[in-house]
Tab-separated table of C-alpha atoms in Angstrom:
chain	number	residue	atom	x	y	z
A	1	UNK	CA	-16.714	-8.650	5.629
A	2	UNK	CA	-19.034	-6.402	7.615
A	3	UNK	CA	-22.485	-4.520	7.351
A	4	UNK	CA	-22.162	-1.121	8.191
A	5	UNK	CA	-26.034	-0.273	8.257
A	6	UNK	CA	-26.645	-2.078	5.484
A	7	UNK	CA	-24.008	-1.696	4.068
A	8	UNK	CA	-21.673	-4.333	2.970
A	9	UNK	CA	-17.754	-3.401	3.667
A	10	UNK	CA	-14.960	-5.335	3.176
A	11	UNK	CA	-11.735	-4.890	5.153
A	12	UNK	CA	-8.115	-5.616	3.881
A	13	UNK	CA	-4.819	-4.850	5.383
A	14	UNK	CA	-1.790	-3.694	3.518
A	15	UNK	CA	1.883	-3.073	4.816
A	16	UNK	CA	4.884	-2.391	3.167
A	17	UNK	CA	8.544	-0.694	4.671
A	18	UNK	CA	6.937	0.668	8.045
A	19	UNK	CA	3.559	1.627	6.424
A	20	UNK	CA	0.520	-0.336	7.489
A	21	UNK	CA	-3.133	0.974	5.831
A	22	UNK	CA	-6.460	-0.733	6.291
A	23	UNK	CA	-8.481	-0.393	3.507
A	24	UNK	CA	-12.571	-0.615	3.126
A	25	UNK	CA	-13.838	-1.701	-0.210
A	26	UNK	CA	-17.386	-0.662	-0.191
A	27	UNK	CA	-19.937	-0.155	-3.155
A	28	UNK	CA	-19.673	2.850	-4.923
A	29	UNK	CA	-18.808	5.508	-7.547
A	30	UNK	CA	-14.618	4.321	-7.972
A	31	UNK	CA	-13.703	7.360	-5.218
A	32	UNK	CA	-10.438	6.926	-3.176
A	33	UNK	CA	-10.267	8.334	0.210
A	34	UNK	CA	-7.440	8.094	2.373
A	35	UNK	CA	-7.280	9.590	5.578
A	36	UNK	CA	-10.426	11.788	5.304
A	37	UNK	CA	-8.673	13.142	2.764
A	38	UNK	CA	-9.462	12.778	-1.254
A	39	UNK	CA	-7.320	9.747	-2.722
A	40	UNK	CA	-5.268	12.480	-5.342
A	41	UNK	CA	-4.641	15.391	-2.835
A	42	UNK	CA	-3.092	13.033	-0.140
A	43	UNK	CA	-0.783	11.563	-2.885
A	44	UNK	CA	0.031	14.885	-4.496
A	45	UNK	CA	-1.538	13.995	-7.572
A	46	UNK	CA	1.821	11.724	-8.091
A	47	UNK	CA	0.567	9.483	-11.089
A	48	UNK	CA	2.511	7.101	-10.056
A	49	UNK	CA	0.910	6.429	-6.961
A	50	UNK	CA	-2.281	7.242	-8.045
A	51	UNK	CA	-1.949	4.463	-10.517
A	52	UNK	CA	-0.148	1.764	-7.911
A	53	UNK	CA	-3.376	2.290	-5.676
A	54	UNK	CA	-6.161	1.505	-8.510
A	55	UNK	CA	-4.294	-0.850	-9.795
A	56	UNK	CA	-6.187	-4.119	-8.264
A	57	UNK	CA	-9.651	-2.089	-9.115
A	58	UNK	CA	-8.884	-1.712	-12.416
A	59	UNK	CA	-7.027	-5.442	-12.843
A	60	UNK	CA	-10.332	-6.524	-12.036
A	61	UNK	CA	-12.482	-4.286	-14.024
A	62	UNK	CA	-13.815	-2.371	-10.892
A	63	UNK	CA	-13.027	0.966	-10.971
A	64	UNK	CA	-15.974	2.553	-11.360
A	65	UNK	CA	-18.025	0.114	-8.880
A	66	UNK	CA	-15.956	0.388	-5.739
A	67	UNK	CA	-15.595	2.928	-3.019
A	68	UNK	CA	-11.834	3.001	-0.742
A	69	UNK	CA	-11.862	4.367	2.277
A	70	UNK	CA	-8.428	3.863	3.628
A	71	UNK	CA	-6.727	4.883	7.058
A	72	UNK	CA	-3.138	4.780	6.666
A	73	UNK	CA	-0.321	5.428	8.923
A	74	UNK	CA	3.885	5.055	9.127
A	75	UNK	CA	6.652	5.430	6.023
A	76	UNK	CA	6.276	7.595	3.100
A	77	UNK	CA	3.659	8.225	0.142
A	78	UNK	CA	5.972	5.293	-1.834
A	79	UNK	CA	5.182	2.602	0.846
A	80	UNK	CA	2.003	4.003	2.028
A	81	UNK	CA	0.326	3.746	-1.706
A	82	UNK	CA	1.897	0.218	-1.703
A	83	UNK	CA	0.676	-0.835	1.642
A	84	UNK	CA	-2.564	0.691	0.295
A	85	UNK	CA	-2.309	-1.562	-2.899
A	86	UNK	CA	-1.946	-4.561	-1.204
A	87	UNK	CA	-4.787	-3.862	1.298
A	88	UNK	CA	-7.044	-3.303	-1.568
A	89	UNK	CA	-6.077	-6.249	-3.291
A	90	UNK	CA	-6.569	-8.304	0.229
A	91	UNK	CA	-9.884	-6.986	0.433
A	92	UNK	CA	-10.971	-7.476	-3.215
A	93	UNK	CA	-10.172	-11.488	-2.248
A	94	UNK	CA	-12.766	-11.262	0.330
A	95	UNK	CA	-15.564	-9.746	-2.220
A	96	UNK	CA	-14.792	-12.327	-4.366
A	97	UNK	CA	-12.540	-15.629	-4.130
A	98	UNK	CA	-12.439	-15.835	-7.739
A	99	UNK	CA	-10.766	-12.367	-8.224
A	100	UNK	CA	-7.329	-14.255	-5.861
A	101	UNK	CA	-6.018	-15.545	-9.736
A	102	UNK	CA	-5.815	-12.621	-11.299
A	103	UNK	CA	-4.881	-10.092	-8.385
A	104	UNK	CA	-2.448	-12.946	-7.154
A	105	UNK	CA	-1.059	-12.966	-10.983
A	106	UNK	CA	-0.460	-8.950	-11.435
A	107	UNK	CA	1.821	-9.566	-7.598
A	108	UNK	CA	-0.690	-7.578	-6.143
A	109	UNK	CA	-1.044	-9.992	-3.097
A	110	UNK	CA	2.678	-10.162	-2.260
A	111	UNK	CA	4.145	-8.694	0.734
A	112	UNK	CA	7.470	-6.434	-0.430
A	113	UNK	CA	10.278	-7.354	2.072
A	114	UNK	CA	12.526	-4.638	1.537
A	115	UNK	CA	13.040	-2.510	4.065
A	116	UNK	CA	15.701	-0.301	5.525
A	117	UNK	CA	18.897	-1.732	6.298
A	118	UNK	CA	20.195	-1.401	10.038
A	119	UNK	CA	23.093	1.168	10.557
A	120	UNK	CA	26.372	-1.274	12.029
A	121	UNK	CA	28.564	0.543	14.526
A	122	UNK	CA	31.775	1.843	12.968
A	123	UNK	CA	29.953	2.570	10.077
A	124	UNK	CA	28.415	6.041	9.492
A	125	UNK	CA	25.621	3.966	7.520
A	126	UNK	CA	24.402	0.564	6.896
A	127	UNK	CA	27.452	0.385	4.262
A	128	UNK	CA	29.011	3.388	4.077
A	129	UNK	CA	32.443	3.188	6.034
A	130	UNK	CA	34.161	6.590	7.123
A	131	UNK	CA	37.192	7.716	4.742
A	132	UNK	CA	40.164	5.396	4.977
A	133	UNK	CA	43.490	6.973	5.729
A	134	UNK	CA	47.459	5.322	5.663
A	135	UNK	CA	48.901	8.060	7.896
């Protein structure tokens, strides 16, 4: 937690796949900015990821209340509006410790661990082996 002049902010960082996004919970109207950029536009009005990032707002009830400003950077809109769930959800702990339960209930606290597999030599991808042939 920080004052901002006189402001209070809370800070929470997210990360998921190779995107990392710190996310500012301040008092507000329930308006998502990310990247200086409004919440909707920079996820191209994908529901889906419109919905994954207000999730922990409206889990708790706080949609309306609650300002995020978010800076996000690395991976795609999926694991950027992940990384920016999860920051959200981190910073939501720090407003409150009572609202850990519920956010920590809904898996918005958990850390996804999947992430791109590394290409193995002799392989033209992680898996994928070049076409076998007898002759």
């Amino acid at each position: 937690m920080s004052t901002a002049s006189n402001r209070v902010v809370y800070w929470g960082t997210g990360r998921r796949k190779t995107a990392v996004a710190r996310v500012r919970v301040v008092p507000g109207t329930g308006s998502i900015t990310i990247n200086g950029r409004p919440g909707d536009n920079y996820l191209n009005y994908n529901p889906s990821y419109l919905s994954a990032v207000k999730a922990p707002l409206d889990t708790l009830g706080l949609s309306t209340e609650y300002d995020l400003l978010v800076n996000v950077k690395g991976g795609g809109l999926t694991g950027q509006a992940d990384a920016i769930k999860q920051g959200a959800a981190r910073a939501l702990c720090e407003l409150s410790p009572d609202n850990r339960k519920p956010l920590k209930t809904e898996g918005h606290l958990s850390r996804d661990p999947r992430a791109k597999e590394r290409r193995k030599y002799g392989l033209k991808k992680a898996r994928k082996a070049p076409q076998f042939s007898k002759r």
